[in-house]
Amino acid sequence: QKINPVSIGQLLKYRRQPLSAENILDSVGYTQAELPVRLAKRVISFHKLPFIVGTNPHIARVYNQYYEAFDRLHAFAPIRDLEAEWDFTRALERQTQVLVDVIPTIAQGFLECQLYMPREERTAFINDLIRSRIGLRVIGEQHVALSYQFREEQKKAKQQDHGAAAAATAAAAAEQGRVGLGGRSSAGEDVWVGAIHTRLLPARMMEQCAQMVQSMCEMHYGTAPGYYVDGDTDETISYIPSHFEYITCELLKNAFRATVDFSTSTNRSSHPPIQITITKGEGYVGVRIRDQGGGISKENMRNVFEYSWSSMQNSDSADEHGSSANGSLMAGMSLQTNLALQHGIGGPIAGLGFGLPMARLYAGYFGGSLDIVSMEGYGCDVFLKLRSIEGSVEEKQI
């Protein structure tokens, strides 16, 4: 059975109306029909791996997780009412949590099996797995968020019906606007559409991510550089916060570690700060992360976007930006959602070499890009371009 792609416009179609039971049943109808098909295709892709690769315990574990997710979601009868929808939503939420360790586990498995499968085939399999995983999570988490949002709206509506006092309180709260990851909303306007934030402030997100990475760096090394955010700090974007968070945390971890390593190797008396600059464009936001961490050599630049490349280096002696900081899957940086692509905040800041390749995949998923410019012996400029999801309404399908 073929997959049935969903457009960004379909994900945003409930933006300007209070959610109704019909909206939720429509959403769950697509989700229930689509996710088992996509999960089944992932299961089949594991069947096509070479036997010795498929029997690796890490890869076999991921296969079993996908099969169990398919089996449990496929077992639901067609959903006709809100009670059945809620049961399915809770099951979907649990399965999403079961699959949180897929990437670190598959990374370890392919690291152990790299001799038994050509690099091009490994890369193609991993790329397909990650893209599929992004689609599964976007569709699944979007419905879960809509379901919770609908029930929260119903709860507030009942509270408002109890008297004028409750209505006055709600009006006052709406007038103040929602403050958090994004800009201030006008009265009656909700900036969330399921898992999509329609007025996300990149500058605020960068501040939060940088604070977390700085704390982790201090925990691991005993020292950390400072940072500052400049540019178009009031610019907003329509985006999925967990995606923005994952990309920027991976890039910041690279910059912080490279700066500390280079200071140590050159006996630099203090760490230069990390500069984070926000720029606005037509339908997109640009982020530049500039560090003075020694840069990346020409030889290493060819490898920084290769899966597992940093794990094949000697992590104890590596002091290159690219080898020592090429993406950690061991840090645990989630701020809004349980993205959980990492294992724990106490783990090392550099890990299995999936950070930069995955960050580029995430950036490109909605039409963005990720580029690195290195000045060897000085530092790196990383350029991240993210298209507003609303600007992809007619083009992007998931």
Coordinates of C-alpha atoms in Angstrom, one line a residue, residues 158-355:
K158 CA -17.2 24.7 30.4
Q159 CA -15.4 26.8 32.9
Q160 CA -16.5 30.0 31.1
D161 CA -20.1 28.8 31.1
H162 CA -20.1 28.7 34.9
G163 CA -20.3 32.5 35.2
A164 CA -19.2 36.0 34.2
A165 CA -16.2 35.9 36.5
A166 CA -14.7 33.0 34.6
A167 CA -15.3 34.8 31.3
A168 CA -13.7 38.0 32.6
T169 CA -10.6 36.0 33.8
A170 CA -10.3 34.4 30.4
A171 CA -10.6 37.7 28.6
A172 CA -7.9 39.2 30.8
A173 CA -5.6 36.3 30.1
A174 CA -6.2 36.6 26.4
E175 CA -5.5 40.3 26.5
Q176 CA -2.1 39.7 28.1
G177 CA -1.1 37.3 25.3
R178 CA 0.8 34.0 25.6
V179 CA 4.4 34.4 26.4
G180 CA 6.9 31.7 26.0
L181 CA 8.8 30.5 22.9
G182 CA 7.2 33.1 20.6
G183 CA 5.9 36.6 20.3
R184 CA 3.0 38.1 22.1
S185 CA -0.4 37.1 20.6
S186 CA -3.3 39.4 20.1
A187 CA -6.6 38.8 22.0
G188 CA -8.3 35.6 20.9
E189 CA -5.4 34.4 18.7
D190 CA -3.7 31.1 19.5
V191 CA -0.2 30.8 18.3
W192 CA -0.2 27.0 18.5
V193 CA -1.7 24.8 15.8
G194 CA -1.1 21.3 17.2
A195 CA 2.7 20.9 17.5
I196 CA 3.4 24.0 15.2
H197 CA 4.2 27.3 16.7
T198 CA 3.1 30.1 14.3
R199 CA 5.0 32.9 16.0
L200 CA 8.2 31.3 17.2
L201 CA 11.0 33.7 18.2
P202 CA 14.3 32.2 17.0
A203 CA 16.2 34.7 19.3
R204 CA 14.4 33.4 22.4
M205 CA 14.9 29.8 21.4
M206 CA 18.6 30.4 20.8
E207 CA 19.0 32.0 24.2
Q208 CA 17.4 29.0 25.9
C209 CA 19.4 26.4 23.9
A210 CA 22.6 28.3 24.4
Q211 CA 22.0 28.4 28.2
M212 CA 21.4 24.7 28.3
V213 CA 24.5 23.9 26.2
Q214 CA 26.6 26.3 28.2
S215 CA 25.5 24.6 31.5
M216 CA 26.3 21.1 30.0
C217 CA 29.7 22.3 28.8
E218 CA 30.5 23.6 32.2
M219 CA 29.4 20.3 33.8
H220 CA 31.5 18.3 31.4
Y221 CA 34.6 20.4 31.1
G222 CA 34.5 22.7 34.2
T223 CA 34.5 25.7 31.9
A224 CA 32.5 27.2 29.0
P225 CA 32.6 30.2 26.7
G226 CA 30.0 33.0 26.9
Y227 CA 27.6 33.8 24.1
Y228 CA 25.5 36.6 22.8
V229 CA 22.5 36.9 20.4
D230 CA 22.3 39.9 18.0
G231 CA 20.6 40.8 14.7
D232 CA 16.9 40.7 14.0
T233 CA 16.0 39.4 17.5
D234 CA 12.3 40.3 17.2
E235 CA 11.8 38.2 14.0
T236 CA 9.3 35.4 14.2
I237 CA 8.8 32.2 12.2
S238 CA 6.2 29.5 11.9
Y239 CA 8.0 26.2 12.8
I240 CA 8.0 23.1 15.0
P241 CA 9.9 24.1 18.2
S242 CA 11.3 20.6 18.8
H243 CA 12.9 20.6 15.3
F244 CA 14.4 24.1 15.8
E245 CA 15.7 23.0 19.2
Y246 CA 17.4 19.8 18.0
I247 CA 19.2 21.5 15.1
T248 CA 20.4 24.5 17.1
C249 CA 21.5 22.5 20.1
E250 CA 23.6 20.2 17.9
L251 CA 25.3 23.2 16.3
L252 CA 25.8 25.0 19.6
K253 CA 27.4 21.9 21.2
N254 CA 29.9 21.8 18.4
A255 CA 30.8 25.5 18.8
F256 CA 31.1 25.3 22.6
R257 CA 33.2 22.2 22.6
A258 CA 35.5 23.4 19.8
T259 CA 36.1 26.7 21.6
V260 CA 37.0 25.0 24.9
D261 CA 39.3 22.4 23.1
F262 CA 41.1 25.1 21.1
S263 CA 41.6 27.2 24.2
T264 CA 43.2 24.2 25.9
S265 CA 45.4 23.2 23.0
T266 CA 46.7 26.8 22.4
N267 CA 46.9 27.8 26.1
R268 CA 44.4 30.6 25.4
S269 CA 43.8 32.5 28.7
S270 CA 40.1 33.0 28.1
H271 CA 37.4 31.7 25.8
P272 CA 36.1 34.1 23.1
P273 CA 32.2 34.2 23.2
I274 CA 30.0 32.4 20.7
Q275 CA 28.2 34.9 18.5
I276 CA 24.7 34.0 17.4
T277 CA 23.2 36.3 14.7
I278 CA 19.5 36.2 13.6
T279 CA 18.6 37.6 10.1
K280 CA 15.3 37.8 8.4
G281 CA 14.5 37.0 4.7
E282 CA 11.5 36.6 2.5
G283 CA 9.7 33.6 4.1
Y284 CA 12.7 32.4 6.1
V285 CA 14.9 33.1 9.0
G286 CA 18.7 32.8 9.0
V287 CA 20.9 31.9 12.0
R288 CA 24.7 32.3 11.9
I289 CA 26.7 30.7 14.7
R290 CA 30.3 32.0 14.8
D291 CA 33.0 30.4 17.0
Q292 CA 36.7 30.8 17.5
G293 CA 37.3 27.1 18.0
G294 CA 40.2 26.5 15.5
G295 CA 38.1 25.7 12.4
I296 CA 38.0 22.5 10.4
S297 CA 40.9 21.2 8.2
K298 CA 40.3 20.7 4.5
E299 CA 40.6 16.9 5.0
N300 CA 38.0 16.9 7.7
M301 CA 35.6 19.1 5.9
R302 CA 35.0 16.3 3.4
N303 CA 33.7 14.1 6.3
V304 CA 31.8 16.3 8.7
F305 CA 28.4 15.3 7.2
E306 CA 29.3 11.6 7.1
Y307 CA 27.4 9.3 9.6
S308 CA 29.5 7.9 12.4
W309 CA 32.6 9.7 11.2
S310 CA 33.5 11.3 14.5
S311 CA 33.2 7.9 16.2
M312 CA 36.0 6.6 14.0
Q313 CA 38.3 9.2 15.4
N314 CA 40.3 9.1 18.6
S315 CA 38.1 11.2 20.8
D316 CA 40.7 11.6 23.5
S317 CA 43.3 13.2 21.2
A318 CA 41.1 14.9 18.6
D319 CA 41.1 18.7 18.8
E320 CA 39.7 19.5 15.4
H321 CA 36.3 21.2 15.4
G322 CA 35.0 18.6 13.0
S323 CA 36.3 15.5 14.7
S324 CA 35.8 16.4 18.4
A325 CA 32.4 18.1 17.9
N326 CA 30.7 16.4 15.1
G327 CA 27.4 15.8 16.6
S328 CA 26.5 14.3 19.9
L329 CA 23.6 11.9 20.5
M330 CA 24.4 11.6 24.2
A331 CA 23.5 15.0 25.6
G332 CA 19.8 15.1 26.2
M333 CA 18.8 18.7 25.4
S334 CA 15.0 18.8 25.1
L335 CA 13.3 22.1 26.1
Q336 CA 9.7 21.8 24.9
T337 CA 9.0 18.2 23.8
N338 CA 10.4 14.9 24.6
L339 CA 12.4 14.7 21.4
A340 CA 14.8 12.4 23.2
L341 CA 17.3 11.9 20.5
Q342 CA 19.9 11.8 23.2
H343 CA 20.5 9.7 26.3
G344 CA 21.3 12.0 29.3
I345 CA 22.6 15.4 30.2
G346 CA 25.6 13.9 32.1
G347 CA 26.9 12.1 29.0
P348 CA 29.8 13.3 26.8
I349 CA 29.2 16.3 24.6
A350 CA 30.5 14.5 21.5
G351 CA 29.3 11.0 20.6
L352 CA 28.3 8.8 17.7
G353 CA 28.8 11.2 14.8
F354 CA 25.1 11.6 13.8
G355 CA 24.6 15.2 15.0

